[in-house]
Short mmCIF file of C-alpha atoms in Angstrom, two decimals:
data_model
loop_
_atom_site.label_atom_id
_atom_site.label_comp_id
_atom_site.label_asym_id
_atom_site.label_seq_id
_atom_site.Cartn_x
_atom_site.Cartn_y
_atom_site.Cartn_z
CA UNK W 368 34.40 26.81 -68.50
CA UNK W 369 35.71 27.83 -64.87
CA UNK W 370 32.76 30.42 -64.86
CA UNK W 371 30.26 27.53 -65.80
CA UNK W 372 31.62 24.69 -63.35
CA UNK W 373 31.50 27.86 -60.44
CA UNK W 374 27.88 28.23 -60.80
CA UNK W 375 27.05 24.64 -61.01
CA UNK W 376 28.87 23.84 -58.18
CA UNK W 377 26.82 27.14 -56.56
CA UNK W 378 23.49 25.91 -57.80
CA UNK W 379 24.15 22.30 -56.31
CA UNK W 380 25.10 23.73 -52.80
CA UNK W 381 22.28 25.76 -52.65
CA UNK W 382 20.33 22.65 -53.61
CA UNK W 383 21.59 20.87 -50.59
CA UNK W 384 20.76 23.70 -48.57
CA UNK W 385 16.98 24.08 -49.85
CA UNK W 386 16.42 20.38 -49.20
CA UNK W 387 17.82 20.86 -45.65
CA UNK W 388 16.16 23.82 -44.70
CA UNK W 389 12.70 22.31 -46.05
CA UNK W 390 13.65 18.46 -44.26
CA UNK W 391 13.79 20.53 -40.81
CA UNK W 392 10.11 20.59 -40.27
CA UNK W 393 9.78 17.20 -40.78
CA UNK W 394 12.82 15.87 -38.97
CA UNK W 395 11.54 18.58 -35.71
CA UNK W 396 7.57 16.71 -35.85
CA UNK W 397 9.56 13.26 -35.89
CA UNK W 398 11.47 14.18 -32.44
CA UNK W 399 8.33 16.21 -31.10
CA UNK W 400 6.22 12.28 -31.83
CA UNK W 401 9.14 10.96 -30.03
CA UNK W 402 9.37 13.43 -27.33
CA UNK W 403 5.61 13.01 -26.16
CA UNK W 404 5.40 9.16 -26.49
CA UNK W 405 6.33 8.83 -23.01
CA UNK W 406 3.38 11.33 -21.77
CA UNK W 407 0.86 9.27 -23.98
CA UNK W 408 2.19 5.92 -22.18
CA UNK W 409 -0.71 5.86 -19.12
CA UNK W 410 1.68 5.96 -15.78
CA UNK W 411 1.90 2.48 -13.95
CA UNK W 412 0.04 2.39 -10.52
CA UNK W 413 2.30 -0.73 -8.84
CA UNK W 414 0.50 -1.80 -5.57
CA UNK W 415 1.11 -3.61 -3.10
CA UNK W 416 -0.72 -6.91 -1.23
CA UNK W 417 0.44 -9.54 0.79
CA UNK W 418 -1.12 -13.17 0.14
CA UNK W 419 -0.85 -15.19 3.76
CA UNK W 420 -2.04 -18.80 4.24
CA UNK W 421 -5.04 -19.05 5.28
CA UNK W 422 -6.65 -15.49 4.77
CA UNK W 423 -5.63 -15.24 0.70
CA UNK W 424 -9.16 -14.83 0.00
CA UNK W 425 -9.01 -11.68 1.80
CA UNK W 426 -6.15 -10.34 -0.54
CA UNK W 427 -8.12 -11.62 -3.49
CA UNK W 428 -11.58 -9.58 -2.57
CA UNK W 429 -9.03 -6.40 -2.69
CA UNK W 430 -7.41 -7.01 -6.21
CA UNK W 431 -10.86 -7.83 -7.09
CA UNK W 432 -12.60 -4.50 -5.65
CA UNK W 433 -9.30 -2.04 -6.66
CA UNK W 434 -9.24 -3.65 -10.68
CA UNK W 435 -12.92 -3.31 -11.40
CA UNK W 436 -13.32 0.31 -9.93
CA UNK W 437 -10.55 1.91 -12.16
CA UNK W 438 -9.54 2.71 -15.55
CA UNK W 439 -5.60 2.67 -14.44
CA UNK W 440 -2.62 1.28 -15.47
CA UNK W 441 -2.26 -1.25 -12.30
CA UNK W 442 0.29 -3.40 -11.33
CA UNK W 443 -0.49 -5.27 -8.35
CA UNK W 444 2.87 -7.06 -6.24
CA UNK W 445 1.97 -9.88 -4.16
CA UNK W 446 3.61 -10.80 -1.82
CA UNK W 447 3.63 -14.13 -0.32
CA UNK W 448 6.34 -17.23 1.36
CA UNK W 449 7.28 -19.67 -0.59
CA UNK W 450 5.15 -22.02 0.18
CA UNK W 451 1.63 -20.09 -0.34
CA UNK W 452 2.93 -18.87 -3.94
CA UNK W 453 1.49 -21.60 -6.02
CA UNK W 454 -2.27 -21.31 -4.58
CA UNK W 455 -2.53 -17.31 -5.16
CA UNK W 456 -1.12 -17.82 -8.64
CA UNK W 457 -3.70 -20.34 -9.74
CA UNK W 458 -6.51 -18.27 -8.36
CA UNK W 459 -5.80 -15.54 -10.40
CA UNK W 460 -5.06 -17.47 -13.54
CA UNK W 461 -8.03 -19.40 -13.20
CA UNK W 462 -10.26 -16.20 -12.63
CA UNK W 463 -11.66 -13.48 -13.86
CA UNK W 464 -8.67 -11.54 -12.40
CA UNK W 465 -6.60 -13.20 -14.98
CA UNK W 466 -6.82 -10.02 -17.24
CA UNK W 467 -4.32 -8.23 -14.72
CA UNK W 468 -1.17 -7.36 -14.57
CA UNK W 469 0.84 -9.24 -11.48
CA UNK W 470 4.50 -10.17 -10.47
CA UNK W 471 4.24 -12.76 -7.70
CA UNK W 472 7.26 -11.51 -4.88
CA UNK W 473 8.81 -14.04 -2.53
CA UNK W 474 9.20 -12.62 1.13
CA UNK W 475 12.10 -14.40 2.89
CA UNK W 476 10.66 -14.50 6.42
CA UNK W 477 14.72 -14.90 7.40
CA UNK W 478 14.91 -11.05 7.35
CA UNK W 479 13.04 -10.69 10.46
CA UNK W 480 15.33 -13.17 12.59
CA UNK W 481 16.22 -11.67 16.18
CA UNK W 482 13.14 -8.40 15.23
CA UNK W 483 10.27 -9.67 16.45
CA UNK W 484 9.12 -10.41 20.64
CA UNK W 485 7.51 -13.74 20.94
CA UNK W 486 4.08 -12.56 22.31
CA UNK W 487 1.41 -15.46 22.96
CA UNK W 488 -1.84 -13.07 23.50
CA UNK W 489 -2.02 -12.28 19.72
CA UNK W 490 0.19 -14.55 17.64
CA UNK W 491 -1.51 -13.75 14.32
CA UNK W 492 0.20 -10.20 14.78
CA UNK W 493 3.62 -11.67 14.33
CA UNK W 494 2.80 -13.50 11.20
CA UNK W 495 5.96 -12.57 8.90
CA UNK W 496 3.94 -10.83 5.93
CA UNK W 497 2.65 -8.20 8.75
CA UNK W 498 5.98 -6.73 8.20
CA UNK W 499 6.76 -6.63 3.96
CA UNK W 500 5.46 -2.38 4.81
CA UNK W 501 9.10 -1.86 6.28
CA UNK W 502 10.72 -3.69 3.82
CA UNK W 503 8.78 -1.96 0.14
CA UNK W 504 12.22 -0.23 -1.39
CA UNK W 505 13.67 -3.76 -1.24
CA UNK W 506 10.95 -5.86 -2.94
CA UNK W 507 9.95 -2.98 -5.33
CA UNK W 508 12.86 -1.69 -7.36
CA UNK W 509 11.83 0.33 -10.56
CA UNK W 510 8.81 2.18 -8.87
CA UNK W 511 9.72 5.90 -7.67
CA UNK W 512 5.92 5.80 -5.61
CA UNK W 513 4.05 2.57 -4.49
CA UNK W 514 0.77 1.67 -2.37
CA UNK W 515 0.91 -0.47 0.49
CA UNK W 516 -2.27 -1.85 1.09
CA UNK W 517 -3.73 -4.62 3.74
CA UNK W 518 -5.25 -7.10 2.51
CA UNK W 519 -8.62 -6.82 5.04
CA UNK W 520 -9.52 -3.91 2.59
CA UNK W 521 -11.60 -3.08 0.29
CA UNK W 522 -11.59 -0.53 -2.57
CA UNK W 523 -14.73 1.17 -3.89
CA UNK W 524 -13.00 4.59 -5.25
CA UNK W 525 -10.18 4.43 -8.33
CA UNK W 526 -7.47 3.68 -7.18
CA UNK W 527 -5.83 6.73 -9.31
CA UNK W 528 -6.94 9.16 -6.71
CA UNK W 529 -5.04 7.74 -3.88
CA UNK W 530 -2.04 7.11 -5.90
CA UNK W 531 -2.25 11.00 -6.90
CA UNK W 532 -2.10 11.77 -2.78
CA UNK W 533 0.91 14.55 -2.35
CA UNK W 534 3.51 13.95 -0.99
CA UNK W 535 5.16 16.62 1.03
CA UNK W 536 8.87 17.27 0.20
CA UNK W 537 10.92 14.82 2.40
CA UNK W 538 8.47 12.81 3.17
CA UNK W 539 8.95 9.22 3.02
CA UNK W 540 5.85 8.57 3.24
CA UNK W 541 1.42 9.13 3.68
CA UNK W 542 -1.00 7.68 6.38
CA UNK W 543 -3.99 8.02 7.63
CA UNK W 544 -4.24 10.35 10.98
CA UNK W 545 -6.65 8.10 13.39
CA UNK W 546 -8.11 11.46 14.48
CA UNK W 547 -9.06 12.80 11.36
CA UNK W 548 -12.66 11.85 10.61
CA UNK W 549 -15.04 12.86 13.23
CA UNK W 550 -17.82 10.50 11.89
CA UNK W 551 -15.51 7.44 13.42
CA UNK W 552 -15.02 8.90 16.77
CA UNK W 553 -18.43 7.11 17.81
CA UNK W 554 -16.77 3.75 16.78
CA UNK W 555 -13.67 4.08 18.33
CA UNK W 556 -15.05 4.75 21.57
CA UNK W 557 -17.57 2.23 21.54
CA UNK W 558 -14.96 -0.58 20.62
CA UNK W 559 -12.11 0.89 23.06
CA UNK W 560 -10.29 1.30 20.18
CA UNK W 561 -6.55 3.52 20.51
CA UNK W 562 -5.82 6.63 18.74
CA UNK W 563 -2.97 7.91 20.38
CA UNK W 564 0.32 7.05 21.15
CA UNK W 565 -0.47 6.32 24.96
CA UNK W 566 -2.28 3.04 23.28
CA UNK W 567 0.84 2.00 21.31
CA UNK W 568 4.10 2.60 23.30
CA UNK W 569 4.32 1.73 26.79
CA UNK W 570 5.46 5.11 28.39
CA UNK W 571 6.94 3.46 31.71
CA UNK W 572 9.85 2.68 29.49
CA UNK W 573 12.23 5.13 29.51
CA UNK W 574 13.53 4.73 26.26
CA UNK W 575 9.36 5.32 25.00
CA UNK W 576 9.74 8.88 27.28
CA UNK W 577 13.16 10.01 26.02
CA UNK W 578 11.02 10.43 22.73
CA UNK W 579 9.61 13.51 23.44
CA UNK W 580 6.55 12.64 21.85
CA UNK W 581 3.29 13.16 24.03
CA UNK W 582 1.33 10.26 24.91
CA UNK W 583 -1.87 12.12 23.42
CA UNK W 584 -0.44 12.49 20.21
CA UNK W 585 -2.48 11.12 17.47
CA UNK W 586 -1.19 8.11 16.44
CA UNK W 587 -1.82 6.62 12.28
CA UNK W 588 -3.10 3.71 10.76
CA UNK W 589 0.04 1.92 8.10
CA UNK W 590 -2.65 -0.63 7.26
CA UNK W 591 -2.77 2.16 3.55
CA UNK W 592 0.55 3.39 2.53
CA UNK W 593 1.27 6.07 -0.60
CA UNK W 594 5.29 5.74 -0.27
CA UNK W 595 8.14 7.62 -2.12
CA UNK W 596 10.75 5.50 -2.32
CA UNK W 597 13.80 7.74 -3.01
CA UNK W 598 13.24 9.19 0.08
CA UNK W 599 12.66 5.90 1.91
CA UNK W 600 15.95 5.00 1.00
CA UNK W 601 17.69 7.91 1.56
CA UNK W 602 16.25 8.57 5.00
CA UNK W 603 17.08 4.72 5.43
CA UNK W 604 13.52 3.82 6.76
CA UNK W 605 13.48 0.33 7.04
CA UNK W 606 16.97 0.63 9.22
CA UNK W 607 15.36 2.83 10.84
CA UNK W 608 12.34 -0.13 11.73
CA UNK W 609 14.64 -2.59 12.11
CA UNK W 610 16.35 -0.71 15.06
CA UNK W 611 13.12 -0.06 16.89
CA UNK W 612 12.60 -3.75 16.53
CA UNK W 613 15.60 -5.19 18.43
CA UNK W 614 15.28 -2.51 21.09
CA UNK W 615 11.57 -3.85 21.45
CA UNK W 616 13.35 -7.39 21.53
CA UNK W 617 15.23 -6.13 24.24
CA UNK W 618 13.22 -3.91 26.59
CA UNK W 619 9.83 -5.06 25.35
CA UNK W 620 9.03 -1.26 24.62
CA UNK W 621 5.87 -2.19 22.92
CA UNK W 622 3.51 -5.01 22.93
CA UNK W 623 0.42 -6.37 21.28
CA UNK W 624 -1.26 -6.21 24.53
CA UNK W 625 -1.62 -2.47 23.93
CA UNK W 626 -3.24 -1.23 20.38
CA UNK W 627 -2.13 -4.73 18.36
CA UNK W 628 0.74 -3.03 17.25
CA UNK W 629 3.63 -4.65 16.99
CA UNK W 630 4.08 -3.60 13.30
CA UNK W 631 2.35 -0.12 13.79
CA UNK W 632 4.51 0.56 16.91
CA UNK W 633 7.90 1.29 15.29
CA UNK W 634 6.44 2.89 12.04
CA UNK W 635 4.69 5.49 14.77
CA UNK W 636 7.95 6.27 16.48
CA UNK W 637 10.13 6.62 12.89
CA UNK W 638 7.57 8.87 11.31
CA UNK W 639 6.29 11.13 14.17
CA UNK W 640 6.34 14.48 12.75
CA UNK W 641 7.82 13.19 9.24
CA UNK W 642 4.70 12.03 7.24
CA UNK W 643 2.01 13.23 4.43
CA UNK W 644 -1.70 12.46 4.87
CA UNK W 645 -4.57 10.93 3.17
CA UNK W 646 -7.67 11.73 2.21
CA UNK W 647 -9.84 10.42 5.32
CA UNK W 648 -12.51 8.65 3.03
CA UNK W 649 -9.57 6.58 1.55
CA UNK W 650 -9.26 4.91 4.61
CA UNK W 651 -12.76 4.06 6.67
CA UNK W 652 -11.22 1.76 9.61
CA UNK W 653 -12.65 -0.42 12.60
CA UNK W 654 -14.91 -2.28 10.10
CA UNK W 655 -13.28 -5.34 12.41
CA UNK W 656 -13.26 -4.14 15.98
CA UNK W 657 -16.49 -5.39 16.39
CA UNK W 658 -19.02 -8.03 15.76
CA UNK W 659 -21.61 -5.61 16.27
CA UNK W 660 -20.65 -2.09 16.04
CA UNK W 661 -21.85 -0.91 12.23
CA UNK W 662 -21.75 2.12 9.85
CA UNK W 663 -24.75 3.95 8.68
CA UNK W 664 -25.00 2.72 4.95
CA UNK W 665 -24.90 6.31 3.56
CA UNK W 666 -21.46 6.50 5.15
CA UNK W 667 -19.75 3.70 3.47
CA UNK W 668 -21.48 4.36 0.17
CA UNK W 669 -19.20 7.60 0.22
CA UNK W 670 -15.88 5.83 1.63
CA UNK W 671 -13.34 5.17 -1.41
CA UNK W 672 -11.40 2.45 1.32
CA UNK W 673 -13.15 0.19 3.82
CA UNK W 674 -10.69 -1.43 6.35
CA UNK W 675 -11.93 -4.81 8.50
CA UNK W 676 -8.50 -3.92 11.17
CA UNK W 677 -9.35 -5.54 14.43
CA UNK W 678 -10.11 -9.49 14.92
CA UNK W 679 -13.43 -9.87 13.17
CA UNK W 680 -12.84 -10.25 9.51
CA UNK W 681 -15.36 -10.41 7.10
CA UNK W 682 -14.81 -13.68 5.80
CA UNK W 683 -14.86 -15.50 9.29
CA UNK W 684 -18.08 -15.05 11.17
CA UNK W 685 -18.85 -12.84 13.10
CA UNK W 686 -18.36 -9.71 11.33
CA UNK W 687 -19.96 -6.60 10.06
CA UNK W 688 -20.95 -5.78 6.74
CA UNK W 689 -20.01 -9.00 5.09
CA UNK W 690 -22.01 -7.80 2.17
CA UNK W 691 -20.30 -5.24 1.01
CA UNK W 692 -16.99 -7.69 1.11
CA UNK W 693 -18.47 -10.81 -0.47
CA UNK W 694 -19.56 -8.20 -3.55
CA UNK W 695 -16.03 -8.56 -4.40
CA UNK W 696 -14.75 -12.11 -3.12
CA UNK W 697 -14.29 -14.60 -6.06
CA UNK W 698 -14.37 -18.35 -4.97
CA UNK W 699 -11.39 -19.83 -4.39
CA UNK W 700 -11.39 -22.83 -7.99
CA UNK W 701 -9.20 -25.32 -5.47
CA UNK W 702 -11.75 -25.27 -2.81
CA UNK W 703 -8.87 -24.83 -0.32
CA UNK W 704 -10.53 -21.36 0.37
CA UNK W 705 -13.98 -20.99 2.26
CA UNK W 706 -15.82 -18.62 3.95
CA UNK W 707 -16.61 -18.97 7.30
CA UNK W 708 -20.45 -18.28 7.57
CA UNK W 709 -23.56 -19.41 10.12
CA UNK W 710 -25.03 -21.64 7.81
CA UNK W 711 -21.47 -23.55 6.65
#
């Protein structure tokens, strides 16, 4: 009987082994479905616009041109005060752009108290949303990389290639060099436009020549932004801004009066030497320099980014290549909105 029990209780061990052994494959495909679900999620592009009064057409032409020329997983952040919230959020919901993905951030103009030099030749400059760049890690909190983009742009290329820009290690951060593109150089000098430092940072300061950085030192454009922002944190970048700011408060270091850059300004002098760059055809600039200063048309059929910086913006009048802008503008259903044409 002892005998019989022994190799019953033998038989049902090896059982339970046999079923193990034979569950493994299964239980190891399970885990391996598991494993690779993440991959198969598509990877979230989040990027960022600001929405000002009286220009939120402009940031609505963008969302428009950057969501119908890519396949991406986008997440667009705009940014806006409290009291221009409401209007962008019915335009999109009562669009065609209410198919995307948005989260509506509040800027809190309060952060910029004692930063910013009153200066009365370009006022529009010191509008509070020209500053959200310095401030990305602390409006955007799950995102590891984020695009900055200005809102006088527009996006003909997927977006997925400019998000895909390397970033070097310890690098906070990619721009545009203002030197990089040869086929703008006939632009920039026929619109006086600066691209160097000497046009940013007013080198009778001392403070500007205890830099060390050479006055003809190309200088970048932070109107398009691929940012890390582990290392923007950790290399405490906007701190970094904000210091530059109060100094500029104080010794008036830097001025609109030079390139228009009283946000560019302190970006130049915290990234000199410390930045990635972009693709030059991601970011075509001047568009608004001048009312009558143009692009051949084969040229901005190949740019992936057009960029109206400067004072004429494509929906006021004058401006250049309006056309390719209003391909992209969607009426604003309040009415509130309108362009600003000969004929209106």
């Amino acid at each position: 009987v002892n005998q019989i029990l022994l190799l019953l209780l033998v038989l049902t061990v090896c059982a339970i082994l046999y079923n193990k052994v034979h569950q493994v494959p299964s239980a190891l495909k399970n885990e391996t479905v598991d494993l690779e679900s993440p991959e198969e999620m598509e990877e979230e592009i989040p990027v960022v616009i600001c929405a000002a009064a009286g220009r939120m057409g402009a940031a609505i032409a963008a969302i428009s041109s950057i969501y119908s020329n890519t396949e991406a997983n986008v997440l667009f952040y705009i940014v806006g005060l409290k009291t221009t919230i409401p209007h962008i959020r019915k335009w999109i919901e009562n669009s065609k752009l209410k198919e995307i993905k948005f989260k509506v951030v509040e800027f809190n103009p309060m952060v910029l108290k004692g930063k910013i030099r009153q200066d009365a030749s370009r006022p529009e400059l010191l509008q509070p949303l020209n500053f959200v760049r310095f401030y990305l890690p602390l409006l955007i909190q799950k995102h590891e990389k984020v695009i900055y983009l200005d809102d006088d742009i527009i996006v003909q290329g997927d977006i997925q290639e400019l998000y895909d820009t390397k970033l070097a290690p310890g690098h906070a951060a990619a721009f545009s060099d203002d030197c990089d593109l040869p086929s703008t150089h006939e632009m920039v000098r026929s619109v006086g436009m600066q691209n160097t430092y000497m046009g940013f940072l007013d080198y009778r300061k001392q403070a500007i020549r205890d830099l060390g950085i050479s006055p003809s030192t190309c200088s970048f454009n932070p109107g398009v932004i691929v940012a890390n922002m582990t290392e923007w944190k950790h290399q405490r970048i906007t701190k970094q801004l904000e210091k530059w700011m109060q100094r500029n408060v104080e010794e008036n270091l830097y001025s609109s009066t030079l390139g228009g850059g009283v946000a560019t300004s302190p970006m130049l002098i915290v990234f000199h030497g410390k930045y990635s760059t972009i693709n030059p055809m991601w970011h075509i600039r001047h568009l608004g320099w001048s009312p009558d200063t143009r692009y051949s048309e084969h040229f901005l059929q190949e740019a992936k980014l057009l960029h109206w910086n400067g004072r004429y913006k494509p929906w006021d009048y004058p401006s250049v290549h309006t056309d390719i802008w209003e391909n992209w503008f969607i009426p604003d259903p309040s009415g509130k909105f309108k362009l600003t044409r000969p004929d209106s």
